[in-house]
PDB file of C-alpha atoms in Angstrom:
ATOM      1  CA  MET A   1      84.784 -49.603   1.320  1.00  0.00           C
ATOM      2  CA  ALA A   2      82.900 -49.176  -1.800  1.00  0.00           C
ATOM      3  CA  PHE A   3      85.950 -48.991  -4.007  1.00  0.00           C
ATOM      4  CA  LEU A   4      88.386 -51.298  -1.996  1.00  0.00           C
ATOM      5  CA  PRO A   5      88.365 -55.185  -1.787  1.00  0.00           C
ATOM      6  CA  HIS A   6      86.334 -56.641   1.042  1.00  0.00           C
ATOM      7  CA  ASN A   7      89.081 -57.820   3.095  1.00  0.00           C
ATOM      8  CA  SER A   8      87.464 -56.580   6.463  1.00  0.00           C
ATOM      9  CA  SER A   9      84.235 -57.231   7.788  1.00  0.00           C
ATOM     10  CA  ASN A  10      81.824 -54.998   8.646  1.00  0.00           C
ATOM     11  CA  VAL A  11      82.200 -55.625  12.446  1.00  0.00           C
ATOM     12  CA  SER A  12      85.715 -55.071  12.196  1.00  0.00           C
ATOM     13  CA  VAL A  13      85.319 -51.659  10.636  1.00  0.00           C
ATOM     14  CA  TYR A  14      82.644 -50.901  13.292  1.00  0.00           C
ATOM     15  CA  ASN A  15      85.054 -51.848  16.310  1.00  0.00           C
ATOM     16  CA  TRP A  16      87.732 -49.682  14.602  1.00  0.00           C
ATOM     17  CA  VAL A  17      85.263 -46.607  14.631  1.00  0.00           C
ATOM     18  CA  VAL A  18      84.311 -46.945  18.131  1.00  0.00           C
ATOM     19  CA  LYS A  19      87.841 -47.567  19.510  1.00  0.00           C
ATOM     20  CA  TYR A  20      89.329 -44.369  17.587  1.00  0.00           C
ATOM     21  CA  SER A  21      86.061 -42.411  18.254  1.00  0.00           C
ATOM     22  CA  LYS A  22      86.893 -42.939  22.120  1.00  0.00           C
ATOM     23  CA  MET A  23      90.586 -42.264  21.593  1.00  0.00           C
ATOM     24  CA  ILE A  24      89.815 -38.914  19.664  1.00  0.00           C
ATOM     25  CA  GLY A  25      87.099 -37.830  21.984  1.00  0.00           C
ATOM     26  CA  SER A  26      89.479 -37.926  24.916  1.00  0.00           C
ATOM     27  CA  PHE A  27      91.946 -35.845  22.896  1.00  0.00           C
ATOM     28  CA  THR A  28      89.377 -33.102  21.569  1.00  0.00           C
ATOM     29  CA  ASP A  29      87.955 -32.828  25.036  1.00  0.00           C
ATOM     30  CA  THR A  30      91.284 -31.090  26.215  1.00  0.00           C
ATOM     31  CA  LEU A  31      91.319 -28.787  23.181  1.00  0.00           C
ATOM     32  CA  LYS A  32      90.727 -25.048  23.755  1.00  0.00           C
ATOM     33  CA  VAL A  33      88.434 -23.715  20.821  1.00  0.00           C
ATOM     34  CA  LYS A  34      89.294 -20.391  19.507  1.00  0.00           C
ATOM     35  CA  SER A  35      86.020 -19.518  17.627  1.00  0.00           C
ATOM     36  CA  GLY A  36      84.719 -16.558  15.734  1.00  0.00           C
ATOM     37  CA  LYS A  37      81.737 -14.583  16.457  1.00  0.00           C
ATOM     38  CA  GLU A  38      79.628 -16.678  14.277  1.00  0.00           C
ATOM     39  CA  ILE A  39      78.935 -20.479  14.385  1.00  0.00           C
ATOM     40  CA  GLN A  40      76.689 -22.081  12.222  1.00  0.00           C
ATOM     41  CA  VAL A  41      74.789 -25.294  13.806  1.00  0.00           C
ATOM     42  CA  ASP A  42      72.939 -27.956  11.717  1.00  0.00           C
ATOM     43  CA  GLU A  43      71.370 -30.901  13.071  1.00  0.00           C
ATOM     44  CA  MET A  44      69.929 -34.118  11.476  1.00  0.00           C
ATOM     45  CA  GLU A  45      67.784 -36.792  12.954  1.00  0.00           C
ATOM     46  CA  TYR A  46      68.224 -40.541  11.744  1.00  0.00           C
ATOM     47  CA  HIS A  47      66.597 -43.682  12.303  1.00  0.00           C
ATOM     48  CA  ARG A  48      68.550 -46.924  12.374  1.00  0.00           C
ATOM     49  CA  ARG A  49      67.788 -50.438  13.434  1.00  0.00           C
ATOM     50  CA  VAL A  50      68.664 -51.257  17.050  1.00  0.00           C
ATOM     51  CA  ASP A  51      70.053 -54.701  16.203  1.00  0.00           C
ATOM     52  CA  HIS A  52      70.226 -56.519  12.527  1.00  0.00           C
ATOM     53  CA  LYS A  53      68.469 -59.607  14.501  1.00  0.00           C
ATOM     54  CA  LYS A  54      66.053 -57.671  16.424  1.00  0.00           C
ATOM     55  CA  ARG A  55      62.909 -55.268  15.700  1.00  0.00           C
ATOM     56  CA  GLY A  56      63.011 -51.718  16.813  1.00  0.00           C
ATOM     57  CA  ILE A  57      64.541 -48.369  15.594  1.00  0.00           C
ATOM     58  CA  SER A  58      66.842 -46.188  17.447  1.00  0.00           C
ATOM     59  CA  LYS A  59      66.017 -42.509  16.763  1.00  0.00           C
ATOM     60  CA  ASP A  60      69.323 -40.561  17.094  1.00  0.00           C
ATOM     61  CA  TRP A  61      70.606 -37.196  16.295  1.00  0.00           C
ATOM     62  CA  PHE A  62      73.820 -35.971  14.680  1.00  0.00           C
ATOM     63  CA  ILE A  63      74.760 -32.275  15.523  1.00  0.00           C
ATOM     64  CA  ASP A  64      77.389 -30.382  13.436  1.00  0.00           C
ATOM     65  CA  SER A  65      78.765 -26.969  14.201  1.00  0.00           C
ATOM     66  CA  ILE A  66      81.027 -24.791  11.780  1.00  0.00           C
ATOM     67  CA  ASP A  67      83.046 -21.840  12.724  1.00  0.00           C
ATOM     68  CA  VAL A  68      82.531 -19.645   9.523  1.00  0.00           C
ATOM     69  CA  LYS A  69      85.957 -17.763   9.904  1.00  0.00           C
ATOM     70  CA  THR A  70      88.075 -20.714  10.463  1.00  0.00           C
TER      71      THR A  70
END
């Protein structure tokens, strides 16, 4: 969004992300993964505000895994 005109609100973009994340999640849950013998995994803890109007921090994790052969 940094390079495009601001014609959509941040709430709209967030709602799209939530909507399509659920759709792709139900699709990827049905996939049969063919992986190699080695998988690299990385995790990152990130903190964010729970709500822009309230105090409090949500501590969450992002976990990424990559098959080095494919």
